[in-house]
Structures are given as C-alpha cells and as structure tokens.
PDB file of C-alpha atoms and ligand atoms in Angstrom:
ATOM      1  CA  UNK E   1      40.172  18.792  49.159  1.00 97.00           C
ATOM      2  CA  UNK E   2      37.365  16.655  49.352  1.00 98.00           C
ATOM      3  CA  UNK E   3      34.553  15.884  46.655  1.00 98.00           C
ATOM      4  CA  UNK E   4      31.522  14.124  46.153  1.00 98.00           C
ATOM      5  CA  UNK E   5      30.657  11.567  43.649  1.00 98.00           C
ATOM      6  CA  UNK E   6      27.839  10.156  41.697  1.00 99.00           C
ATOM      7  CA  UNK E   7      28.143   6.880  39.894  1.00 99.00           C
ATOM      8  CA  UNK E   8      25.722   5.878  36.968  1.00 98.00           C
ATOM      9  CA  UNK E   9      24.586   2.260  37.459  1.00 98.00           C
ATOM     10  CA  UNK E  10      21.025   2.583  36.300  1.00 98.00           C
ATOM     11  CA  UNK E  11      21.033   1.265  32.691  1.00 98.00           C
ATOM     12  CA  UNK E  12      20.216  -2.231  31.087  1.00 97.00           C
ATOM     13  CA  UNK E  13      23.551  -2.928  29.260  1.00 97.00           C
ATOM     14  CA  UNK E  14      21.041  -3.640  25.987  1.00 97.00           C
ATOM     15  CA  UNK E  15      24.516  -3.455  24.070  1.00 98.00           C
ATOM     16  CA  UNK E  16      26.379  -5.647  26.156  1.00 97.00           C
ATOM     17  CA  UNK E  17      23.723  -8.346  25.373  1.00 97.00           C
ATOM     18  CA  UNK E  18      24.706 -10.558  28.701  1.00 95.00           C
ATOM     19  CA  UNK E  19      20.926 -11.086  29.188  1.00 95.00           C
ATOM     20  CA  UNK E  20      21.991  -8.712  32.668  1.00 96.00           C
ATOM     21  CA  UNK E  21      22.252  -5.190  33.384  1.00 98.00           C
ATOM     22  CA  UNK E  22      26.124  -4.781  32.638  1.00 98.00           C
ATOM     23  CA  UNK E  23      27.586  -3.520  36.262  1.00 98.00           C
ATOM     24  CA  UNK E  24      26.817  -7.181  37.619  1.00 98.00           C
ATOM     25  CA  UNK E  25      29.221  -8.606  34.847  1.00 97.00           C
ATOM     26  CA  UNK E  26      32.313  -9.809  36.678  1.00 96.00           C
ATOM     27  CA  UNK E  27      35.704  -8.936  35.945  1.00 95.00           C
ATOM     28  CA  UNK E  28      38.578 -11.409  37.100  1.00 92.00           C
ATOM     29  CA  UNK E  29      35.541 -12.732  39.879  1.00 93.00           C
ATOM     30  CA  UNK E  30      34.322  -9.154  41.292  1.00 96.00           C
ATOM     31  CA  UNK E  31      31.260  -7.461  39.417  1.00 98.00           C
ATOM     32  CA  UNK E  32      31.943  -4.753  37.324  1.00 98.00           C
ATOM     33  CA  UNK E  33      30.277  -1.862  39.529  1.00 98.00           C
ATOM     34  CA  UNK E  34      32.656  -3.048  42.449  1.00 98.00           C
ATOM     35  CA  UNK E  35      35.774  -1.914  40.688  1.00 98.00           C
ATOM     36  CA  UNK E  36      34.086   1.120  39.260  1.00 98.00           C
ATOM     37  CA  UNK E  37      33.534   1.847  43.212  1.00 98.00           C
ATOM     38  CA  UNK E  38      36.749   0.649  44.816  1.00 98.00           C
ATOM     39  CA  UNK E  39      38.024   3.783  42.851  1.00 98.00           C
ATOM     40  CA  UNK E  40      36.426   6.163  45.013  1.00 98.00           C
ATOM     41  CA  UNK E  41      36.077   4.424  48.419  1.00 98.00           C
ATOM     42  CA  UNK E  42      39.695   4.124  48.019  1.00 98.00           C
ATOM     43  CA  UNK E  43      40.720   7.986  47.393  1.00 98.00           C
ATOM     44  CA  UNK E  44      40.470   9.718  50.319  1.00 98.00           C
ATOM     45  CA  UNK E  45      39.486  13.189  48.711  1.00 98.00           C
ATOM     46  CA  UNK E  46      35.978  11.036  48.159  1.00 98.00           C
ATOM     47  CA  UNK E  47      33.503  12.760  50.752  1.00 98.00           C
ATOM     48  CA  UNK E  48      30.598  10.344  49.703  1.00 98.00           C
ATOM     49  CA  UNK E  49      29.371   8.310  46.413  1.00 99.00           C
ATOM     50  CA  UNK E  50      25.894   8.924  45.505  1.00 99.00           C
ATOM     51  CA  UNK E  51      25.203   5.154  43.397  1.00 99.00           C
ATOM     52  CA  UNK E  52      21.887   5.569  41.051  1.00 99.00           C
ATOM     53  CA  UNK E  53      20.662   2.004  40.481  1.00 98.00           C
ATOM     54  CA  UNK E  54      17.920   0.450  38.584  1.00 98.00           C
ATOM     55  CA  UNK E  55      15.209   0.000  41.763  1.00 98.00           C
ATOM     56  CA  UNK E  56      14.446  -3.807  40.364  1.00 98.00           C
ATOM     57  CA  UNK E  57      18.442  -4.264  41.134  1.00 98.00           C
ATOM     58  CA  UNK E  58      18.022  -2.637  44.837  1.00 98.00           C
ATOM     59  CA  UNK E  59      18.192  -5.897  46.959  1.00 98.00           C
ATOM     60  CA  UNK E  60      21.359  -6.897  44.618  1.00 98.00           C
ATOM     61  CA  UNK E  61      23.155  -4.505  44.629  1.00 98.00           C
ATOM     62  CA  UNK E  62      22.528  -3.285  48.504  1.00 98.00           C
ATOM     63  CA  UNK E  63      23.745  -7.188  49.075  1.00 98.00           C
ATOM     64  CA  UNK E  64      26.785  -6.206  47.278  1.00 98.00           C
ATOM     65  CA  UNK E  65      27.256  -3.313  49.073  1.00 98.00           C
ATOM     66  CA  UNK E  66      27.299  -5.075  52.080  1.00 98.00           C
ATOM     67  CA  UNK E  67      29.169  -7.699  51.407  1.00 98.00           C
ATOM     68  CA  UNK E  68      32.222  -5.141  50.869  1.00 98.00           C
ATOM     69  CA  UNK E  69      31.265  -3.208  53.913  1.00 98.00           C
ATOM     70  CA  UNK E  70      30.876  -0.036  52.105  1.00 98.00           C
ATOM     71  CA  UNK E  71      27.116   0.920  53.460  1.00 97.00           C
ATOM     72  CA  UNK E  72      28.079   3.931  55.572  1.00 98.00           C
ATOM     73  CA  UNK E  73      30.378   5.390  52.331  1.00 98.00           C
ATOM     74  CA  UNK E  74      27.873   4.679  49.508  1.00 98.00           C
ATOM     75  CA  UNK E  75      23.883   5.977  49.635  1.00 98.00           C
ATOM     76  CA  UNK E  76      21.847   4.632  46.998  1.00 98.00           C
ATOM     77  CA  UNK E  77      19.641   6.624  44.529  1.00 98.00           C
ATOM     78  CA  UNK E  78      16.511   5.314  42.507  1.00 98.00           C
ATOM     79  CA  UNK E  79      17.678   6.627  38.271  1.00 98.00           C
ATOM     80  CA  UNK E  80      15.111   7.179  35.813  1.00 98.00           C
ATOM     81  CA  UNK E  81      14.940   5.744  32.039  1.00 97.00           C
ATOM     82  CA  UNK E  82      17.419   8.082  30.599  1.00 98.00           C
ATOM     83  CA  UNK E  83      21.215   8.691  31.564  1.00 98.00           C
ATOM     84  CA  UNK E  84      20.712  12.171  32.571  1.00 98.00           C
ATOM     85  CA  UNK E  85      17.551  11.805  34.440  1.00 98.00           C
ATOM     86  CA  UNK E  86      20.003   9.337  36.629  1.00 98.00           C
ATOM     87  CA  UNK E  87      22.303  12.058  36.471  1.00 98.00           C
ATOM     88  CA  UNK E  88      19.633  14.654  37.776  1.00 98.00           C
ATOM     89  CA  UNK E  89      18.199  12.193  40.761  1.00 98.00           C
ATOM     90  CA  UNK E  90      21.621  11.875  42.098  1.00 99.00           C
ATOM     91  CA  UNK E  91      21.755  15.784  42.225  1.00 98.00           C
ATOM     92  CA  UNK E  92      19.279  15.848  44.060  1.00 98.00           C
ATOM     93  CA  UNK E  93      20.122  13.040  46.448  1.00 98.00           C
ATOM     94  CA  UNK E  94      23.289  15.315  47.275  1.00 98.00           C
ATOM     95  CA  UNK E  95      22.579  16.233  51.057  1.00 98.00           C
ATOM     96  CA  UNK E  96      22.442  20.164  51.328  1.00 98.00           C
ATOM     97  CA  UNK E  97      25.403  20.603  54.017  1.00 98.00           C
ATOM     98  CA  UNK E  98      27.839  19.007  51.804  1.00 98.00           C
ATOM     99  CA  UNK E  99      26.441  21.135  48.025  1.00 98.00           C
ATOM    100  CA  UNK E 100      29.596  23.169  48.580  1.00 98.00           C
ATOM    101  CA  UNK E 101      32.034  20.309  47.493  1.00 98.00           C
ATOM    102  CA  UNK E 102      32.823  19.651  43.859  1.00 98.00           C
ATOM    103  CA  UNK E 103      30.677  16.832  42.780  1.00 99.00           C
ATOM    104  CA  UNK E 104      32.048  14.061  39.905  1.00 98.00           C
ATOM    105  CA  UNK E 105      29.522  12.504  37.621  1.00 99.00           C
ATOM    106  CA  UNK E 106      30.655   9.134  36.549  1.00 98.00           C
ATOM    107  CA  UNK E 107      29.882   6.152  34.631  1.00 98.00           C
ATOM    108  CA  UNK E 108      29.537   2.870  37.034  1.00 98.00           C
ATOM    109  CA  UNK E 109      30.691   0.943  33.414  1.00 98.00           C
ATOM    110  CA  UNK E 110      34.210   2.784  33.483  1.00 98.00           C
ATOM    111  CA  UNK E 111      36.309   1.217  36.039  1.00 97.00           C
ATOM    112  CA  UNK E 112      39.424   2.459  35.197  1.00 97.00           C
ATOM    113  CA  UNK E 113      40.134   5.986  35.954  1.00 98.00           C
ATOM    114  CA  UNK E 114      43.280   6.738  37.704  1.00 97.00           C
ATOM    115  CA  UNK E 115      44.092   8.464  41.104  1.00 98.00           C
ATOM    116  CA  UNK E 116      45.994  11.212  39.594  1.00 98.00           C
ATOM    117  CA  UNK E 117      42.944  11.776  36.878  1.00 98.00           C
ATOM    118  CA  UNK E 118      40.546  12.150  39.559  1.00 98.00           C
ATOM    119  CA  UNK E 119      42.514  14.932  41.715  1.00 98.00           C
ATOM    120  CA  UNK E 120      43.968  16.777  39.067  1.00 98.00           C
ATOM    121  CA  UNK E 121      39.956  17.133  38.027  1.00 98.00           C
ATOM    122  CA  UNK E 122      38.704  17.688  41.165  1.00 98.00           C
ATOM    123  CA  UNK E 123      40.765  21.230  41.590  1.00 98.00           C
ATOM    124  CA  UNK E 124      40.611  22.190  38.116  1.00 98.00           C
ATOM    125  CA  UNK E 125      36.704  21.581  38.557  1.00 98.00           C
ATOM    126  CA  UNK E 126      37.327  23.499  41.644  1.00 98.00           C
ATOM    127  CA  UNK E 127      38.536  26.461  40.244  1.00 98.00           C
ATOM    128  CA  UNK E 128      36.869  26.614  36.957  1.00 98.00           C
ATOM    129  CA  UNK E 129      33.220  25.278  38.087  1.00 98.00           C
ATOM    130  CA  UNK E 130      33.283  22.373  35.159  1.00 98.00           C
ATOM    131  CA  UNK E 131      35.897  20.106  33.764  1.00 98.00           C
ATOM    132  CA  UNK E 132      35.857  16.866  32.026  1.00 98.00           C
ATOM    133  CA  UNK E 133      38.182  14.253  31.453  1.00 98.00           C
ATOM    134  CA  UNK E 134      39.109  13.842  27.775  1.00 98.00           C
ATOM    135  CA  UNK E 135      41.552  12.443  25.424  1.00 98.00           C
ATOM    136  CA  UNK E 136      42.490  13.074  21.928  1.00 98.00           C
ATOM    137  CA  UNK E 137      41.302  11.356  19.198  1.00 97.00           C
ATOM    138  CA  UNK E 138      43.449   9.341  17.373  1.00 95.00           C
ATOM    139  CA  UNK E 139      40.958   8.426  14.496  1.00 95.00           C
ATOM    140  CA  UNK E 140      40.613  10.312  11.485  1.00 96.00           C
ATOM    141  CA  UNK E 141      36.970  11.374  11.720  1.00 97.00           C
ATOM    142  CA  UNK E 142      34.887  11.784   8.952  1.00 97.00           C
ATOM    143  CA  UNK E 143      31.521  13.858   8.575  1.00 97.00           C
ATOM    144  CA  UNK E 144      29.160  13.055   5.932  1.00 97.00           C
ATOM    145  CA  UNK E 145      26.718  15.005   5.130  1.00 97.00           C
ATOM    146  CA  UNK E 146      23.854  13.895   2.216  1.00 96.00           C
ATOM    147  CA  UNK E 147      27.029  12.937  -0.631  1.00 96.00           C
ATOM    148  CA  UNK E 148      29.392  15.869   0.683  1.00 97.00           C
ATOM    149  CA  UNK E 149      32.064  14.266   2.841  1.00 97.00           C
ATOM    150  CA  UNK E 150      35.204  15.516   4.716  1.00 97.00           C
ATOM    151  CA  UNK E 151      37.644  15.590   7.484  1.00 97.00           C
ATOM    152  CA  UNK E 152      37.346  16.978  10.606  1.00 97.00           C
ATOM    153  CA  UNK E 153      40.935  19.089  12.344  1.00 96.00           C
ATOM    154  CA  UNK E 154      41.685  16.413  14.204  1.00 96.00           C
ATOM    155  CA  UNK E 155      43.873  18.216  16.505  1.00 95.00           C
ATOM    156  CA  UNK E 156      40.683  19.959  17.720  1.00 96.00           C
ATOM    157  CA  UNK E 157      38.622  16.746  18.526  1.00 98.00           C
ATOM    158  CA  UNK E 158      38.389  14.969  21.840  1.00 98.00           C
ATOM    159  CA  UNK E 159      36.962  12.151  23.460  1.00 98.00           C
ATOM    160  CA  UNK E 160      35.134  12.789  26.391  1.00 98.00           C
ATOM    161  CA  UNK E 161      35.045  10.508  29.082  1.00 98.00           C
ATOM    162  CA  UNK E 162      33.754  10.913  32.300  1.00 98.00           C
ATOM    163  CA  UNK E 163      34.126  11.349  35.468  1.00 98.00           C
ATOM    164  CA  UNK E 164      32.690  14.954  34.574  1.00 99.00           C
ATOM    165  CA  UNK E 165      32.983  17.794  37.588  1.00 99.00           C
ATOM    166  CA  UNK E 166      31.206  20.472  38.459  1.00 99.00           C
ATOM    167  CA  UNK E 167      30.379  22.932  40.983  1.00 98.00           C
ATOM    168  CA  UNK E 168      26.901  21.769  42.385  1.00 98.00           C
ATOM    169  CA  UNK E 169      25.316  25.096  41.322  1.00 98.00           C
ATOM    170  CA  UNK E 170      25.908  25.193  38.231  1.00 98.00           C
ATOM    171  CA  UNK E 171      25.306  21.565  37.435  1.00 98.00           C
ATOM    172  CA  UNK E 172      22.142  21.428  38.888  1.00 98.00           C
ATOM    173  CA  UNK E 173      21.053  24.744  36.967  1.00 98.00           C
ATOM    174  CA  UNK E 174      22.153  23.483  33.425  1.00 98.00           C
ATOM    175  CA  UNK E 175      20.389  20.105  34.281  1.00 98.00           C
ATOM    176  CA  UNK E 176      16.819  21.854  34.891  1.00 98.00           C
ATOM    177  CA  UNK E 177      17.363  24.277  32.420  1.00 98.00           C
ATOM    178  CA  UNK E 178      17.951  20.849  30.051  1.00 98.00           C
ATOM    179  CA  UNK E 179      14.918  19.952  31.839  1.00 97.00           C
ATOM    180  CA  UNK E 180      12.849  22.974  30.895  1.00 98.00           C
ATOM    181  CA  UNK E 181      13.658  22.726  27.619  1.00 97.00           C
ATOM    182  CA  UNK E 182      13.330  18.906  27.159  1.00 97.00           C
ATOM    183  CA  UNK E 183      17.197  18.828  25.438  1.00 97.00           C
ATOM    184  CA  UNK E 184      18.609  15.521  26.027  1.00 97.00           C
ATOM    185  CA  UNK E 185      22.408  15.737  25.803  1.00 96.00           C
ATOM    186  CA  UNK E 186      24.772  12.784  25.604  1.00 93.00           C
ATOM    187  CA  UNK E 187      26.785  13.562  28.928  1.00 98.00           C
ATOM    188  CA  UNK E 188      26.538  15.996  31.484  1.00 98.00           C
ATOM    189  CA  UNK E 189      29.331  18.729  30.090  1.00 98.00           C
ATOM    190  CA  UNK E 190      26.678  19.262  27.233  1.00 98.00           C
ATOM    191  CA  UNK E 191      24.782  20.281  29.519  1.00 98.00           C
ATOM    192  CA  UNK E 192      26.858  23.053  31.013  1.00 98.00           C
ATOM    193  CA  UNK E 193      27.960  24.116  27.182  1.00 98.00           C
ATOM    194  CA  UNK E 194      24.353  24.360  26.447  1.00 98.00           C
ATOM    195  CA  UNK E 195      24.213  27.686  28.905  1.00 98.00           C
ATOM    196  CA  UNK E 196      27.366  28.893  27.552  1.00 98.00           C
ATOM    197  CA  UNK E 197      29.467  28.450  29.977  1.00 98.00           C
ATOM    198  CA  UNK E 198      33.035  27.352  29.916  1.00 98.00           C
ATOM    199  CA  UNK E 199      34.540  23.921  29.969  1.00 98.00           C
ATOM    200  CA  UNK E 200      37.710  23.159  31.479  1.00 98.00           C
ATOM    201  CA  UNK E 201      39.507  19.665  29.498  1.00 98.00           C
ATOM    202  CA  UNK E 202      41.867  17.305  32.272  1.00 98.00           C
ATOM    203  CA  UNK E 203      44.093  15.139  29.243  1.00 98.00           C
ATOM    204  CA  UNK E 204      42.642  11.913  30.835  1.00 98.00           C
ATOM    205  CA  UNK E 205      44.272   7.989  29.791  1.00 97.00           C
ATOM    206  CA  UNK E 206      43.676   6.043  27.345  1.00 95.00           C
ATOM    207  CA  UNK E 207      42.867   3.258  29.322  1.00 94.00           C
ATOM    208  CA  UNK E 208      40.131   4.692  31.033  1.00 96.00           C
ATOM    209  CA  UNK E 209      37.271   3.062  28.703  1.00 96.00           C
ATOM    210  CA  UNK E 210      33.615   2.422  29.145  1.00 97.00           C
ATOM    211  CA  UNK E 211      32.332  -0.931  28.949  1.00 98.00           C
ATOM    212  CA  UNK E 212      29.754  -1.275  26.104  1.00 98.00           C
ATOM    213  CA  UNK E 213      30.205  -4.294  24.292  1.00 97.00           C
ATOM    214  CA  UNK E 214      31.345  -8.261  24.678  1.00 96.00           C
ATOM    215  CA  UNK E 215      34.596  -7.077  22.823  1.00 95.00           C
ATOM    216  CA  UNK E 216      35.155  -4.282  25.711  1.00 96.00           C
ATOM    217  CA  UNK E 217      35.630  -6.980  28.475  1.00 94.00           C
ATOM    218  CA  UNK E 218      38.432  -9.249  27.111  1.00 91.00           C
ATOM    219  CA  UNK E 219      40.047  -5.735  26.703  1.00 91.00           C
ATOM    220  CA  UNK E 220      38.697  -4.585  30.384  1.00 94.00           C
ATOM    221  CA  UNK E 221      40.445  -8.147  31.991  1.00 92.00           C
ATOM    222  CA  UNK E 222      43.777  -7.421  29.809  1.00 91.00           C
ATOM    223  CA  UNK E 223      44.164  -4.165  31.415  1.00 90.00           C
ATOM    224  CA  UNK E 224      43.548  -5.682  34.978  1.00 90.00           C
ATOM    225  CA  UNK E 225      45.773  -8.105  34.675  1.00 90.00           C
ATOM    226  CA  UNK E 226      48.215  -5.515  34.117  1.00 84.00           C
ATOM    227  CA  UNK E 227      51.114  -5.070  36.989  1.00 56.00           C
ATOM    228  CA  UNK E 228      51.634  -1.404  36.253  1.00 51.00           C
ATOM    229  CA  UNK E 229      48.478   1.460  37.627  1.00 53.00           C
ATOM    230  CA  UNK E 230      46.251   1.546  35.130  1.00 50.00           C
TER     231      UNK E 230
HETATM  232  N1  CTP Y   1      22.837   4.843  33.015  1.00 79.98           N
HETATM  233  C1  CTP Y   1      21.992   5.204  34.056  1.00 79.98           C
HETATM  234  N2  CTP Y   1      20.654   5.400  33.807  1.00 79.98           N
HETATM  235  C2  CTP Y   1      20.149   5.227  32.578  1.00 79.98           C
HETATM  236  C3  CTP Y   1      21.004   4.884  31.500  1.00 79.98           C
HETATM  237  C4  CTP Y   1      22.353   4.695  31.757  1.00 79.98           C
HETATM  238  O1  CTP Y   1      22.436   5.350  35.192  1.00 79.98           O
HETATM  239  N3  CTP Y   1      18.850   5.398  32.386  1.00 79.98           N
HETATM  240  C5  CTP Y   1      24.255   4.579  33.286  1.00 79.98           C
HETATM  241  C6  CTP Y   1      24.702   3.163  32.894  1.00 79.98           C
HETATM  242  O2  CTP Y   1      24.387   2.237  33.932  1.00 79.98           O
HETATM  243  C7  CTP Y   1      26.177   3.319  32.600  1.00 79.98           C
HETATM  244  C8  CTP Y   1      26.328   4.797  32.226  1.00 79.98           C
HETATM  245  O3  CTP Y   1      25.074   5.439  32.509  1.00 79.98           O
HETATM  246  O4  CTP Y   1      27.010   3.054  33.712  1.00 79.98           O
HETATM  247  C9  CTP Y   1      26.717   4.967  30.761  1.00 79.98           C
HETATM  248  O5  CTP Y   1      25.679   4.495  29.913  1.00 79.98           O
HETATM  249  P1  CTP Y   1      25.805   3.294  28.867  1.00 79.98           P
HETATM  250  O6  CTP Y   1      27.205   2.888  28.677  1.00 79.98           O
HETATM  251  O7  CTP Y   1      24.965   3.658  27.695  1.00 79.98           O
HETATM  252  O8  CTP Y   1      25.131   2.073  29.683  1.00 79.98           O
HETATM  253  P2  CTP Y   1      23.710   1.403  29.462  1.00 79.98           P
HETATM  254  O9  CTP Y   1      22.692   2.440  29.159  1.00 79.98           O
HETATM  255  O10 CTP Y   1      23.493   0.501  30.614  1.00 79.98           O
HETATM  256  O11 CTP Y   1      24.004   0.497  28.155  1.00 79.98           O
HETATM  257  P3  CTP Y   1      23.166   0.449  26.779  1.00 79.98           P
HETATM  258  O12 CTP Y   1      23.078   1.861  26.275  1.00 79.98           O
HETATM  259  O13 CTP Y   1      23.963  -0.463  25.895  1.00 79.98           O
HETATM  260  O14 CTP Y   1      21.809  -0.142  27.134  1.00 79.98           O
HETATM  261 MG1   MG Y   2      22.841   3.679  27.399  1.00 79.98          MG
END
C-alpha cells in the first residue's frame, strides 16, 4: 500500500535553546530534519512527503533538499504559528488525486521511527480510519489536584508519539471542526477523539523520541551510533 506523509518542521525549537530552529541541529554531521526524512524517502509505501517549514527557513531548507536530491519526492508547505495550524496547511497541500491514500502526520524532531512501525500503522490506519503510535508508560503518574493527590492505572496510560494516521476525510473534518470551535489540541489524534470517533493504538518503540531539549541529543547520537535498527 502506499501512503502519504506530512512532516512538522515549522517550529522555533524555543526549548532546545540552540539560538536555531531545532531541525537544522546536526546529528553525527547531517541536520536533524534530514534523518527525520530519510525515513520516508527510504520506505517505498511513501507516495509523497508534504514538509511544512517556517517560510523565513525556505531558501535553507529547499538548499537542503537539494543537496540530497530529494526535490521531486518532497513538496514544501508554508506552517502557521501553532502545531496544528502546520498540521492543517499540510492537509490542504495534499493534491486531490492522491486524498484517497492514508496520510501520516509526523514530527520533523522525531527521527527515529522504525520501518515496521510505519507499515504496521499505515494498514491499521487503513482499516480503522485513525491510529497512533504509542507506548506505555513506564512512570508512575501522579495527578494533583488543589491538595488532593493520587495515582493514575498505569496500565491504562500511554504515550503518544507520532507519526499519527488517518484517513484524509476524517482528518481534515476533525481539524476544521477544531477550527470552528477554536480547540487547540496537543496532537492531531485529539483531534479525531474530540468528534468521538475511535482511535486505533500501534505499540510503537521506545526509542522513537522527540527531540526537545539539549539533554535529548546526546541521547539522539547514542541511539545512532547504535549497530542494531533502531
Ligand atoms: N511545529 C510546526 N509548527 C509549529 C510548531 C511546531 O510545524 N507552529 C513542529 C515542530 O517543528 C516539531 C513538531 O511540530 O517538529 C513538534 O513540536 P515541538 O517539539 O514542540 O517543536 P517546536 O515547537 O519547534 O519546539 P518548542 O515548543 O520547544 O519551541
Ligand atoms: Mg512547540
């Protein structure tokens, strides 16, 4: 099957504090957004990548995408202030003859996900219209509310990561319905949950982290340097 894909690369990295937007940060010499794409270009089930970009960063990162020959496999999309207007711009980019695909929203700061991840979420997404990919979590959590405090079941909490898939219809309804109603969720599945509509969970790896802070790239270059598929 085949699928397309939008990547995220349309923030400022404020928490990375590198004085950069984060996706030019490079990891073992090749900018961070480079590995996030070689994921895609790489897996032939990826149709096309939609990549939503800051439009100060156009002429650097349409350099980089040259430089790796990717033009004719990567379109580039202006994103707006927020994560899900980004999200919503690449929707929109999608061209109509190929809306029947599954489309993947990802984050350009998570370079890791596996081959395997992205397949086995493609079909599920496939045949159940949404899925994300997720892992437990292996923290206890703890809610506090004014003094009362206690402990969420952990074995009903997961971490979602993204990519996030969809079928186009539906994720481009429960983004302008967000849109109607000015709700601002923190990923794109919230989104989808917000209508009431079912969520399908892919048991993702542990390794496939976002990059948010200084601490996350020392971690980021220990898992490339990694012989085993990460
Ligand atoms: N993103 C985006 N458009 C925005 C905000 C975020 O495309 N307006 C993208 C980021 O580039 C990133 C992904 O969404 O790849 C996940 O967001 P996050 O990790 O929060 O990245 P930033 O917003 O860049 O970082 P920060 O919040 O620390 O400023
Ligand atoms: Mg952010």
């Amino acid at each position: 099957m085949k699928y397309n894909t939008i990547v995220l690369a349309a923030g400022q990295g404020k928490r990375m504090n590198a004085g950069q937007n984060k996706q030019f940060i490079e990891l073992l010499n090749k900018p961070l957004i480079i590995h996030t794409l070689e994921r895609f270009i790489h897996d032939t089930w990826c149709y096309h990548i939609y990549l939503v970009i800051n439009p100060n960063e156009q002429r650097e990162m349409e350099t980089l995408i040259t430089k790796y020959g990717w033009q004719h496999q990567i379109t580039i999309v202006h994103g707006g202030s927020e994560r899900q207007e980004s999200g919503y711009n690449g929707l929109c980019a999608i061209k109509p003859e190929s809306r029947d695909l599954v489309v993947m929203i990802h984050d350009g700061a998570r370079p890791f996900v596996k081959q395997t991840h992205l397949h086995e979420l493609a079909e599920v997404a496939q045949k159940n219209r949404a899925a994300l990919l997720a892992v437990p979590v292996t923290d206890t959590i703890k809610r506090k509310q004014g003094d009362k405090l206690d402990t969420l079941d952990r074995s009903t909490l997961w971490a979602a990561q993204t990519p996030q898939a969809f079928s186009y219809d539906l994720i481009l309804r429960a983004h302008e319905s967000a849109k109607r109603s000015q709700y601002l969720g923190t990923d794109d599945v919230s989104l989808v949950e917000a209508l009431d509509e079912p969520v399908e969970i892919v048991h993702g790896s542990y390794h496939n982290v976002k990059l948010t802070t200084p601490e996350d790239i020392m971690k980021a270059e220990m898992i490339l340097t990694q012989k085993e598929e990460v």
